[in-house]
mmCIF file of C-alpha atoms in Angstrom:
data_model
loop_
_atom_site.group_PDB
_atom_site.id
_atom_site.type_symbol
_atom_site.label_atom_id
_atom_site.label_comp_id
_atom_site.label_asym_id
_atom_site.label_seq_id
_atom_site.Cartn_x
_atom_site.Cartn_y
_atom_site.Cartn_z
ATOM 1 C CA MET A 1 74.016 148.945 64.074
ATOM 2 C CA THR A 2 72.838 152.492 63.321
ATOM 3 C CA SER A 3 70.892 152.946 60.111
ATOM 4 C CA PRO A 4 68.897 156.144 59.505
ATOM 5 C CA THR A 5 65.615 154.322 60.124
ATOM 6 C CA LEU A 6 66.850 152.806 63.403
ATOM 7 C CA ALA A 7 68.575 155.946 64.718
ATOM 8 C CA PRO A 8 65.569 157.424 66.597
ATOM 9 C CA TYR A 9 64.844 154.076 68.269
ATOM 10 C CA ILE A 10 68.480 153.604 69.256
ATOM 11 C CA ARG A 11 68.564 157.149 70.674
ATOM 12 C CA ALA A 12 65.475 156.397 72.787
ATOM 13 C CA LEU A 13 66.884 153.098 74.074
ATOM 14 C CA GLU A 14 70.228 154.701 74.893
ATOM 15 C CA ALA A 15 68.500 157.632 76.648
ATOM 16 C CA TYR A 16 66.620 155.144 78.832
ATOM 17 C CA ILE A 17 69.825 153.275 79.751
ATOM 18 C CA ASP A 18 71.617 156.542 80.533
ATOM 19 C CA ALA A 19 68.702 157.716 82.692
ATOM 20 C CA LYS A 20 68.384 154.456 84.643
ATOM 21 C CA ASP A 21 72.022 153.434 84.966
ATOM 22 C CA ASN A 22 73.312 156.923 85.790
ATOM 23 C CA THR A 23 70.295 158.239 87.741
ATOM 24 C CA ARG A 24 69.635 161.015 85.214
ATOM 25 C CA ALA A 25 65.903 161.596 85.423
ATOM 26 C CA GLN A 26 66.191 164.519 83.001
ATOM 27 C CA ARG A 27 66.927 162.020 80.182
ATOM 28 C CA MET A 28 63.599 160.178 80.453
ATOM 29 C CA PRO A 29 61.691 162.586 78.158
ATOM 30 C CA ASP A 30 64.263 161.739 75.467
ATOM 31 C CA ALA A 31 62.829 158.221 75.485
ATOM 32 C CA PHE A 32 59.262 158.187 76.837
ATOM 33 C CA ALA A 33 55.967 159.794 75.863
ATOM 34 C CA PRO A 34 54.271 161.728 78.704
ATOM 35 C CA ASP A 35 51.470 159.142 78.988
ATOM 36 C CA ALA A 36 53.657 156.044 78.568
ATOM 37 C CA GLU A 37 52.758 152.812 80.329
ATOM 38 C CA LEU A 38 55.235 150.486 82.054
ATOM 39 C CA THR A 39 54.418 146.883 82.930
ATOM 40 C CA ILE A 40 56.746 144.482 84.707
ATOM 41 C CA SER A 41 56.561 140.714 85.068
ATOM 42 C CA LEU A 42 58.798 138.829 87.476
ATOM 43 C CA ALA A 43 59.918 135.205 87.389
ATOM 44 C CA THR A 44 61.930 135.772 90.572
ATOM 45 C CA SER A 45 61.229 136.881 94.123
ATOM 46 C CA THR A 46 64.626 138.548 94.638
ATOM 47 C CA ILE A 47 63.466 141.948 93.367
ATOM 48 C CA THR A 48 60.159 143.789 93.412
ATOM 49 C CA PHE A 49 58.536 146.397 91.212
ATOM 50 C CA PRO A 50 54.958 147.544 90.726
ATOM 51 C CA ALA A 51 53.242 145.487 88.023
ATOM 52 C CA ARG A 52 51.942 148.592 86.217
ATOM 53 C CA THR A 53 52.990 152.240 86.211
ATOM 54 C CA VAL A 54 51.454 154.981 84.063
ATOM 55 C CA GLY A 55 52.915 158.335 83.044
ATOM 56 C CA ILE A 56 56.487 159.451 82.576
ATOM 57 C CA ASP A 57 56.746 160.953 86.075
ATOM 58 C CA ALA A 58 55.695 157.702 87.765
ATOM 59 C CA ILE A 59 57.908 155.641 85.444
ATOM 60 C CA THR A 60 60.852 157.933 86.197
ATOM 61 C CA LYS A 61 60.254 157.552 89.932
ATOM 62 C CA THR A 62 60.147 153.754 89.633
ATOM 63 C CA LEU A 63 63.006 153.139 87.186
ATOM 64 C CA VAL A 64 65.341 156.051 87.943
ATOM 65 C CA THR A 65 64.779 157.757 91.292
ATOM 66 C CA ASP A 66 63.763 154.811 93.495
ATOM 67 C CA PHE A 67 65.988 152.390 91.602
ATOM 68 C CA GLY A 68 68.997 154.714 91.889
ATOM 69 C CA ALA A 69 68.442 155.106 95.633
ATOM 70 C CA THR A 70 68.833 151.333 96.073
ATOM 71 C CA TYR A 71 71.312 150.262 93.398
ATOM 72 C CA THR A 72 74.629 151.786 92.291
ATOM 73 C CA ARG A 73 77.269 151.154 89.633
ATOM 74 C CA CYS A 74 74.529 149.810 87.405
ATOM 75 C CA ARG A 75 75.229 148.739 83.851
ATOM 76 C CA THR A 76 72.375 147.470 81.702
ATOM 77 C CA TYR A 77 73.271 145.809 78.433
ATOM 78 C CA TYR A 78 71.125 145.216 75.369
ATOM 79 C CA VAL A 79 72.207 141.705 74.372
ATOM 80 C CA CYS A 80 71.753 141.494 70.613
ATOM 81 C CA ASP A 81 73.583 141.470 67.302
ATOM 82 C CA SER A 82 71.111 143.829 65.689
ATOM 83 C CA LEU A 83 67.998 145.764 66.557
ATOM 84 C CA LYS A 84 64.757 144.810 64.852
ATOM 85 C CA VAL A 85 61.868 147.292 64.785
ATOM 86 C CA ARG A 86 58.621 146.188 63.194
ATOM 87 C CA ASP A 87 55.690 148.618 63.007
ATOM 88 C CA GLY A 88 57.051 150.650 65.927
ATOM 89 C CA VAL A 89 57.622 147.583 68.123
ATOM 90 C CA ILE A 90 60.822 146.048 69.451
ATOM 91 C CA ASP A 91 59.698 142.685 70.735
ATOM 92 C CA ALA A 92 61.720 140.530 73.136
ATOM 93 C CA LEU A 93 65.021 142.453 73.263
ATOM 94 C CA PRO A 94 67.230 140.513 75.718
ATOM 95 C CA TRP A 95 68.984 142.462 78.464
ATOM 96 C CA LEU A 96 71.536 141.838 81.192
ATOM 97 C CA VAL A 97 72.053 143.987 84.294
ATOM 98 C CA LEU A 98 75.097 144.086 86.582
ATOM 99 C CA MET A 99 74.787 146.340 89.640
ATOM 100 C CA ARG A 100 75.604 146.812 93.278
ATOM 101 C CA GLU A 101 73.241 146.927 96.245
ATOM 102 C CA PRO A 102 75.386 148.801 98.796
ATOM 103 C CA ALA A 103 73.037 148.317 101.766
ATOM 104 C CA ALA A 104 73.363 144.533 101.400
ATOM 105 C CA GLY A 105 77.018 144.529 100.318
ATOM 106 C CA ALA A 106 75.867 142.537 97.309
ATOM 107 C CA LEU A 107 76.264 142.174 93.599
ATOM 108 C CA ARG A 108 73.080 141.774 91.588
ATOM 109 C CA VAL A 109 73.070 140.012 88.251
ATOM 110 C CA GLY A 110 69.836 139.815 86.329
ATOM 111 C CA HIS A 111 68.499 139.182 82.873
ATOM 112 C CA GLY A 112 65.267 139.132 80.960
ATOM 113 C CA VAL A 113 63.630 140.745 77.962
ATOM 114 C CA TYR A 114 62.332 144.181 77.123
ATOM 115 C CA CYS A 115 59.343 144.779 74.833
ATOM 116 C CA TRP A 116 59.056 148.325 73.518
ATOM 117 C CA THR A 117 56.180 150.012 71.675
ATOM 118 C CA PHE A 118 56.742 153.438 70.137
ATOM 119 C CA ASP A 119 54.325 156.135 69.040
ATOM 120 C CA LYS A 120 54.780 157.986 65.732
ATOM 121 C CA THR A 121 57.354 160.488 67.073
ATOM 122 C CA PRO A 122 58.932 157.853 67.989
ATOM 123 C CA ALA A 123 58.737 157.937 71.777
ATOM 124 C CA VAL A 124 58.115 154.928 73.987
ATOM 125 C CA SER A 125 54.374 154.593 74.599
ATOM 126 C CA ARG A 126 54.449 151.124 76.196
ATOM 127 C CA PHE A 127 57.345 149.356 77.844
ATOM 128 C CA HIS A 128 57.273 145.864 79.283
ATOM 129 C CA ILE A 129 60.125 144.483 81.373
ATOM 130 C CA HIS A 130 60.306 140.777 82.065
ATOM 131 C CA ILE A 131 62.809 139.805 84.752
ATOM 132 C CA ALA A 132 63.571 136.130 84.231
ATOM 133 C CA ARG A 133 66.294 135.858 86.877
ATOM 134 C CA MET A 134 67.983 138.095 89.445
ATOM 135 C CA ASP A 135 70.767 136.646 91.566
ATOM 136 C CA VAL A 136 72.030 138.312 94.743
ATOM 137 C CA VAL A 137 75.672 137.477 95.483
ATOM 138 C CA PRO A 138 77.752 138.647 98.464
ATOM 139 C CA ASP A 139 80.326 141.165 97.196
ATOM 140 C CA ALA A 140 81.375 143.365 100.115
ATOM 141 C CA ASP A 141 84.115 145.243 98.275
ATOM 142 C CA GLY A 142 82.579 145.271 94.780
ATOM 143 C CA ALA A 143 85.432 143.231 93.290
ATOM 144 C CA LEU A 144 83.086 140.680 91.688
ATOM 145 C CA LEU A 145 81.086 143.470 90.050
ATOM 146 C CA ASP A 146 84.301 145.024 88.745
ATOM 147 C CA ALA A 147 85.352 141.682 87.250
ATOM 148 C CA LEU A 148 81.985 141.162 85.550
ATOM 149 C CA GLN A 149 81.711 144.660 84.074
ATOM 150 C CA GLU A 150 85.322 144.856 82.928
ATOM 151 C CA GLY A 151 85.714 144.649 79.179
ATOM 152 C CA LEU A 152 82.034 144.263 78.254
ATOM 153 C CA SER A 153 80.784 146.455 75.390
ATOM 154 C CA TYR A 154 78.231 148.905 76.782
ATOM 155 C CA PRO A 155 75.310 149.289 76.307
ATOM 156 C CA TRP A 156 75.156 147.121 73.151
ATOM 157 C CA LEU A 157 76.568 143.668 73.879
ATOM 158 C CA ALA A 158 76.759 140.931 71.257
ATOM 159 C CA PRO A 159 75.571 137.534 72.532
ATOM 160 C CA ALA A 160 78.844 135.920 71.418
ATOM 161 C CA GLU A 161 80.862 138.454 73.429
ATOM 162 C CA LEU A 162 78.713 137.873 76.516
ATOM 163 C CA HIS A 163 79.020 134.107 76.181
ATOM 164 C CA ALA A 164 82.792 134.159 75.672
ATOM 165 C CA ARG A 165 83.441 136.567 78.547
ATOM 166 C CA PHE A 166 81.145 134.920 81.120
ATOM 167 C CA THR A 167 82.189 131.386 80.181
ATOM 168 C CA GLU A 168 85.838 132.353 80.638
ATOM 169 C CA LEU A 169 85.130 134.115 83.966
ATOM 170 C CA ALA A 170 83.154 131.128 85.277
ATOM 171 C CA ARG A 171 85.973 128.763 84.320
ATOM 172 C CA ARG A 172 88.814 130.949 85.639
ATOM 173 C CA THR A 173 87.315 132.367 88.837
ATOM 174 C CA PRO A 174 85.448 129.964 91.175
ATOM 175 C CA ALA A 175 83.642 132.858 92.924
ATOM 176 C CA LEU A 176 82.106 133.754 89.551
ATOM 177 C CA SER A 177 81.004 130.261 88.513
ATOM 178 C CA PHE A 178 77.355 131.321 88.930
ATOM 179 C CA VAL A 179 77.601 133.636 85.873
ATOM 180 C CA ASP A 180 77.528 130.661 83.556
ATOM 181 C CA ALA A 181 73.722 130.814 83.970
ATOM 182 C CA PHE A 182 73.810 134.346 82.493
ATOM 183 C CA ALA A 183 76.204 133.599 79.624
ATOM 184 C CA ARG A 184 73.413 133.509 77.048
ATOM 185 C CA PRO A 185 70.483 135.875 76.557
ATOM 186 C CA VAL A 186 67.061 134.833 77.834
ATOM 187 C CA GLY A 187 65.384 132.653 75.238
ATOM 188 C CA GLU A 188 68.666 131.400 73.776
ATOM 189 C CA ARG A 189 70.185 128.127 74.940
#
């Protein structure tokens, strides 16, 4: 997936995932411009975020610090076969998130699309997150989360791998039958 022209974009996307998933705020400048803008649209009421956040410090608070205080064992996957950058824009990059909400003893499974705009450096200048679905599933001991995360390529996940793994899990494990709804990236059916 890494060509010389894509390498800086991939580094930025991987820095963001490392920062968010591992609560490493110090990684955010490796991805975002100081004056970056974050917008979030929700097609679900099971999670909340501010609709608009401006500046790397505010974005870091929203997506790393506050997020990491609520959710643990997070893994966010870019669900694609290849990355396409056109004029500094990555439009509609599907994602999947698998994480734990310890206070609720719950597994969270969500998916949507990311839209990224980069400045000339390239650092992220605008970032839009669309959350199409976020399910909350009782998982007191984290065993369901373990089963879902096991064996998935991270953070780059091919759609065929996602489909095969989640279809098999849904068929084999009745408690995981709900994941069939997440077996394909948003926008693909």
